[in-house]
Short mmCIF file of N, CA, C and O in Angstrom, two decimals:
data_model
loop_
_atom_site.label_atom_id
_atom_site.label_comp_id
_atom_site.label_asym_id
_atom_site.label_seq_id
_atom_site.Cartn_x
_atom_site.Cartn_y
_atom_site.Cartn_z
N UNK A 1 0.84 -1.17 0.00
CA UNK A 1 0.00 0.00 0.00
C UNK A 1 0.88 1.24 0.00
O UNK A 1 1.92 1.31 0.65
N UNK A 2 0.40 2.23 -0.78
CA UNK A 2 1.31 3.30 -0.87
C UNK A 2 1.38 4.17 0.39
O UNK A 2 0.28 4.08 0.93
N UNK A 3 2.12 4.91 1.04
CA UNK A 3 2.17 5.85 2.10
C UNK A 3 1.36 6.88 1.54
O UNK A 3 1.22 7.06 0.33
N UNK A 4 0.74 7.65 2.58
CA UNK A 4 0.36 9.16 2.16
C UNK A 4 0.65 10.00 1.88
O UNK A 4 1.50 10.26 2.74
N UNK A 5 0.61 10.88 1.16
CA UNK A 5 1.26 12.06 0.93
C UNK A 5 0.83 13.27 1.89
O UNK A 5 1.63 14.09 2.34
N UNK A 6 -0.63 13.27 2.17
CA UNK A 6 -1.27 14.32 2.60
C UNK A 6 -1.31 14.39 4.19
O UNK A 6 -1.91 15.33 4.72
N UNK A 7 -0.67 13.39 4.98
CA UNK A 7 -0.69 13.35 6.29
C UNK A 7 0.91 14.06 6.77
O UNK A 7 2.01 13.53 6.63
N UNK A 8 0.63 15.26 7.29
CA UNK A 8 1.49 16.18 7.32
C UNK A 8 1.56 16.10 9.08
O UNK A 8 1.94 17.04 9.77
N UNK A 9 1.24 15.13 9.46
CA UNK A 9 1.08 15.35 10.94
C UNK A 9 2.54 14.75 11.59
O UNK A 9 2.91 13.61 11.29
N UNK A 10 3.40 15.66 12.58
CA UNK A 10 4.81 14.94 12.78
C UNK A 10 5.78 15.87 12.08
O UNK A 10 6.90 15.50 12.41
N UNK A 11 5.88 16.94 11.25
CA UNK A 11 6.67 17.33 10.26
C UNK A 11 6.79 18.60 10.59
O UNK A 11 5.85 19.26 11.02
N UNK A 12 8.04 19.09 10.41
CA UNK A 12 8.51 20.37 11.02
C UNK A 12 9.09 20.58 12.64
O UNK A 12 9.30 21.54 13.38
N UNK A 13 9.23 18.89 12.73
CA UNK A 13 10.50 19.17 13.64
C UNK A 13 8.86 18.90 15.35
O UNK A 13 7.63 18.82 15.43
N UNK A 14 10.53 18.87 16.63
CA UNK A 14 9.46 18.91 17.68
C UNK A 14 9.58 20.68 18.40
O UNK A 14 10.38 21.60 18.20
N UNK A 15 8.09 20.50 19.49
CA UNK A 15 7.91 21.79 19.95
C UNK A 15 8.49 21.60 21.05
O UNK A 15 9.00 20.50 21.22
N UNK A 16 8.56 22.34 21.86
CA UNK A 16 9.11 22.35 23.24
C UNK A 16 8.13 22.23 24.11
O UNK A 16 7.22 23.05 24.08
N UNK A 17 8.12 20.99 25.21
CA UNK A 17 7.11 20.73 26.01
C UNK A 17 6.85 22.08 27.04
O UNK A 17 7.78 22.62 27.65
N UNK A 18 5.51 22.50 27.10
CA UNK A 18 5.33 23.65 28.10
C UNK A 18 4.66 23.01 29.11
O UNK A 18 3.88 22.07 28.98
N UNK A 19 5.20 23.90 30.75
CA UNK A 19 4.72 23.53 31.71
C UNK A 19 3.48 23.80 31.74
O UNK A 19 3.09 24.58 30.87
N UNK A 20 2.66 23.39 32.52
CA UNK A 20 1.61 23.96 33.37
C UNK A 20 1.39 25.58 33.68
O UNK A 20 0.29 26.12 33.67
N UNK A 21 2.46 26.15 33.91
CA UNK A 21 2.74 27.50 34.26
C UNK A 21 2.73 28.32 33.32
O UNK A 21 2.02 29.31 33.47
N UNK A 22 3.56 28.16 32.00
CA UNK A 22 3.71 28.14 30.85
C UNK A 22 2.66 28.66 30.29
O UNK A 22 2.38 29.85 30.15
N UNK A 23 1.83 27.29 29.83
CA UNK A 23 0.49 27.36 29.31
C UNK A 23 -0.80 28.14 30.25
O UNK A 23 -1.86 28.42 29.69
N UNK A 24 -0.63 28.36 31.26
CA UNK A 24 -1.42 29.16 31.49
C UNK A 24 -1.17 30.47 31.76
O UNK A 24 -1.99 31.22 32.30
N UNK A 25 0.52 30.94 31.20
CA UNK A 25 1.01 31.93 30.93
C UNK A 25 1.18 32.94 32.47
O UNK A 25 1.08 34.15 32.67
N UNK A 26 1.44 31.92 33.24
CA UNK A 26 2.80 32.35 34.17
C UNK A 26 4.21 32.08 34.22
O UNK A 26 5.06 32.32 35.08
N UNK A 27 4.26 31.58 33.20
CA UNK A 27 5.74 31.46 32.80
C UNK A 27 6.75 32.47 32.64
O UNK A 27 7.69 32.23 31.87
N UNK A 28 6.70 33.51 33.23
CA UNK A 28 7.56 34.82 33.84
C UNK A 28 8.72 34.25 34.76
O UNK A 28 9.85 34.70 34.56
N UNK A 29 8.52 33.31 35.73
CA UNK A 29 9.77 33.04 36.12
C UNK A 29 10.50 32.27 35.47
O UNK A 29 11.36 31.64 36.09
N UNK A 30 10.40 32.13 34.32
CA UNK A 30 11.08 31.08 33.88
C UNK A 30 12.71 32.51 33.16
O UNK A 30 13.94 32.58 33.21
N UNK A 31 11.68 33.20 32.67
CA UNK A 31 12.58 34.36 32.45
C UNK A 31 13.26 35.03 33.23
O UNK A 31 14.34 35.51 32.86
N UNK A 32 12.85 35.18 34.30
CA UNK A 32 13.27 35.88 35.43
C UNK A 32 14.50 35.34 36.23
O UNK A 32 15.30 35.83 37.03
N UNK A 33 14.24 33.76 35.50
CA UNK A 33 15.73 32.71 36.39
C UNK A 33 16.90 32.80 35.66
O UNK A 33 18.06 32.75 36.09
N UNK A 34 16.55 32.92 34.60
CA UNK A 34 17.71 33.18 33.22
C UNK A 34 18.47 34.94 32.99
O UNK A 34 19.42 35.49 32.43
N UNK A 35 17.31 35.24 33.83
CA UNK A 35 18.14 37.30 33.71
C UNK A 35 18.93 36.72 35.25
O UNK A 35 20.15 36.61 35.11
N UNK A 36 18.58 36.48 36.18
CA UNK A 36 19.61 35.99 37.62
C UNK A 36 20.51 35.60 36.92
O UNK A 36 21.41 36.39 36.64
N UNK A 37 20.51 34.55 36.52
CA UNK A 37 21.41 33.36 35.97
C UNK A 37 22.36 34.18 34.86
O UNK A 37 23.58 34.03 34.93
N UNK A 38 21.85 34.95 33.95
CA UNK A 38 22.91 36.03 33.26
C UNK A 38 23.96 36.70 34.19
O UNK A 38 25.17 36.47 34.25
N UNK A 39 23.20 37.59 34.90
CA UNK A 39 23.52 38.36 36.49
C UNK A 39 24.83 37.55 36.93
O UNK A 39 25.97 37.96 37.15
N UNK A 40 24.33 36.37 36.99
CA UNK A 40 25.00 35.95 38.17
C UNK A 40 26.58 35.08 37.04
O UNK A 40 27.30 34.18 37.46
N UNK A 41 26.65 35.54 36.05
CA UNK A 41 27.89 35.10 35.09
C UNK A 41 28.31 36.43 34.73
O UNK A 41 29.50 36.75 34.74
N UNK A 42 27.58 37.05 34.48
CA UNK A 42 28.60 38.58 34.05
C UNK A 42 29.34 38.74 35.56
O UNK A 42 30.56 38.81 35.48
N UNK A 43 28.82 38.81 36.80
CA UNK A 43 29.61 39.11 37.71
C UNK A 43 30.82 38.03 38.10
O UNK A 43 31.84 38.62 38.45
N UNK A 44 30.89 36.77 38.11
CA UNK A 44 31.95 36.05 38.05
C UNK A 44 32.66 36.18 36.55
O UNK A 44 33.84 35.83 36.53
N UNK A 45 32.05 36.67 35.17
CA UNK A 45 33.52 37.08 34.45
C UNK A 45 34.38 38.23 34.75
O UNK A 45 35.61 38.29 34.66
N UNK A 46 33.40 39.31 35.19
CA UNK A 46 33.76 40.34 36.17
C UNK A 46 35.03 40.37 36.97
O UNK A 46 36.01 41.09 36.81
N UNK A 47 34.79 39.43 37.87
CA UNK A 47 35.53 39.25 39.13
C UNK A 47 36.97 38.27 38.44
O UNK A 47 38.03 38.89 38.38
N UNK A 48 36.97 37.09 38.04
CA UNK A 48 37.62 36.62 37.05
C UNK A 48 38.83 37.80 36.63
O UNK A 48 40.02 37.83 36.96
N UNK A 49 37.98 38.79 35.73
CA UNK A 49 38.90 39.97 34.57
C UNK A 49 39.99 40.72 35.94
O UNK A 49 41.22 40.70 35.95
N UNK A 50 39.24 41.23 36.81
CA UNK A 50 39.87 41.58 37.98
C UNK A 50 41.32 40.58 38.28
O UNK A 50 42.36 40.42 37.66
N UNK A 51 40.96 40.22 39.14
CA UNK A 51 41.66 38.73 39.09
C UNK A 51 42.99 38.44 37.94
O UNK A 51 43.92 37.78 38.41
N UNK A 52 43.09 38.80 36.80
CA UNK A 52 43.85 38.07 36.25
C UNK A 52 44.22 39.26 35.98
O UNK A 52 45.36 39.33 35.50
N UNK A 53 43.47 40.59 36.18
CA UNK A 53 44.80 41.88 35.75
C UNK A 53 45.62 42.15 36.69
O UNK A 53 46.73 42.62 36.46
N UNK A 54 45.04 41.80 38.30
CA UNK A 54 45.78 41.96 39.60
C UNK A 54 46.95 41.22 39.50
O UNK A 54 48.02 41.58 39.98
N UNK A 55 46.71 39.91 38.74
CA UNK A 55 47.78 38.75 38.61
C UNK A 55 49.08 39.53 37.73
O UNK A 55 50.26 39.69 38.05
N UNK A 56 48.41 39.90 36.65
CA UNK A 56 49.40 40.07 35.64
C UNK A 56 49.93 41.51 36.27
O UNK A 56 51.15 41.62 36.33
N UNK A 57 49.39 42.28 36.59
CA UNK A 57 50.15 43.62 37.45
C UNK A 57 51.24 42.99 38.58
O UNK A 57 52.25 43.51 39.06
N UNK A 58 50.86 42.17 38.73
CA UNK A 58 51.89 41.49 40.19
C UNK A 58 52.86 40.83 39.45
O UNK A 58 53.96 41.09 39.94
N UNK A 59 52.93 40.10 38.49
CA UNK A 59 53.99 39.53 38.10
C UNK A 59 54.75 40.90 36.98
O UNK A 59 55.74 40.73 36.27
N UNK A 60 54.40 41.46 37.04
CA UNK A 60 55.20 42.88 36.11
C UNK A 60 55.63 43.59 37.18
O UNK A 60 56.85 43.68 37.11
N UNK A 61 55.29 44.01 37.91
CA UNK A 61 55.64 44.48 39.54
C UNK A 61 57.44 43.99 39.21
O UNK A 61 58.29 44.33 38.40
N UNK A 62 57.37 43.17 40.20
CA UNK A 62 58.43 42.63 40.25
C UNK A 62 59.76 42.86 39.36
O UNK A 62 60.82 43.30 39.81
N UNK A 63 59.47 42.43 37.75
CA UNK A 63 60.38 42.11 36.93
C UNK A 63 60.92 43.89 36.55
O UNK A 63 61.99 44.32 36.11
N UNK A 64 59.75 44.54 36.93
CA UNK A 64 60.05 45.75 36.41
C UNK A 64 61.17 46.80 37.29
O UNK A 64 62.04 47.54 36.83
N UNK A 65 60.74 46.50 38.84
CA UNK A 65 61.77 46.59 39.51
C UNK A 65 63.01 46.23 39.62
O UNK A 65 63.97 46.96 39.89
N UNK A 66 63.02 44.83 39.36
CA UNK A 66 64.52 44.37 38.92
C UNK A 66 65.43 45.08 37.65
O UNK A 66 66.66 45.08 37.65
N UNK A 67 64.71 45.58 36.71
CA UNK A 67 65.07 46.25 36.19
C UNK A 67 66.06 47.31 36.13
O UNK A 67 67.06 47.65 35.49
N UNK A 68 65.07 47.79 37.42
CA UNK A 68 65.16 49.40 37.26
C UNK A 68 66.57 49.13 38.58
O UNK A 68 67.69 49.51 38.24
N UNK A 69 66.44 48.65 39.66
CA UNK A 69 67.77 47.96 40.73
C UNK A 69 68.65 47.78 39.64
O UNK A 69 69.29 48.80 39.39
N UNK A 70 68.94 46.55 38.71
CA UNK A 70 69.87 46.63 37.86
C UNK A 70 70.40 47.82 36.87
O UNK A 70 71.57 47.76 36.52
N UNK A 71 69.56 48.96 36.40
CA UNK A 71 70.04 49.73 35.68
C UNK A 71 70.81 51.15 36.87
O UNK A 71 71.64 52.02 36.60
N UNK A 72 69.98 50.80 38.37
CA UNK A 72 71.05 51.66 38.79
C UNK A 72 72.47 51.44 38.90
O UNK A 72 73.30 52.34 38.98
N UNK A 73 72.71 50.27 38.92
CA UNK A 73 73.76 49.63 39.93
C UNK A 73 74.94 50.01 39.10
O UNK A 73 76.07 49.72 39.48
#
């Protein structure tokens, strides 16, 4: 027997299951966890960028002084 052509049901891929909350369109926190959740990564790359310029200032510190001791001497 031939397949159908006209049964289009299944096609275009799947939807994303919605909650309960969702569908009755309280689904605001769902957004609201993902702006935290942004929040809460910009401030640890933040802190991170800090962090690794303090590092790299500290290890130039040093070498730069030696420098400058050696060019008096």
């Amino acid at each position: 027997m031939a397949k159908s052509r006209n049964n289009l049901l299944g096609v275009g891929g799947q939807r994303k299951k919605l909650s309960r909350a969702d569908q009755q369109g309280a689904g605001s926190a769902r957004v609201a966890d993902r702006k935290v959740a942004e929040d809460k990564k910009q401030e640890l790359v933040r802190k991170m960028r800090e962090r690794a310029e303090a590092q790299t200032a500290a290890t130039a510190e040093p070498s730069a002084e030696q420098d400058a001791s050696s060019a008096q001497s």
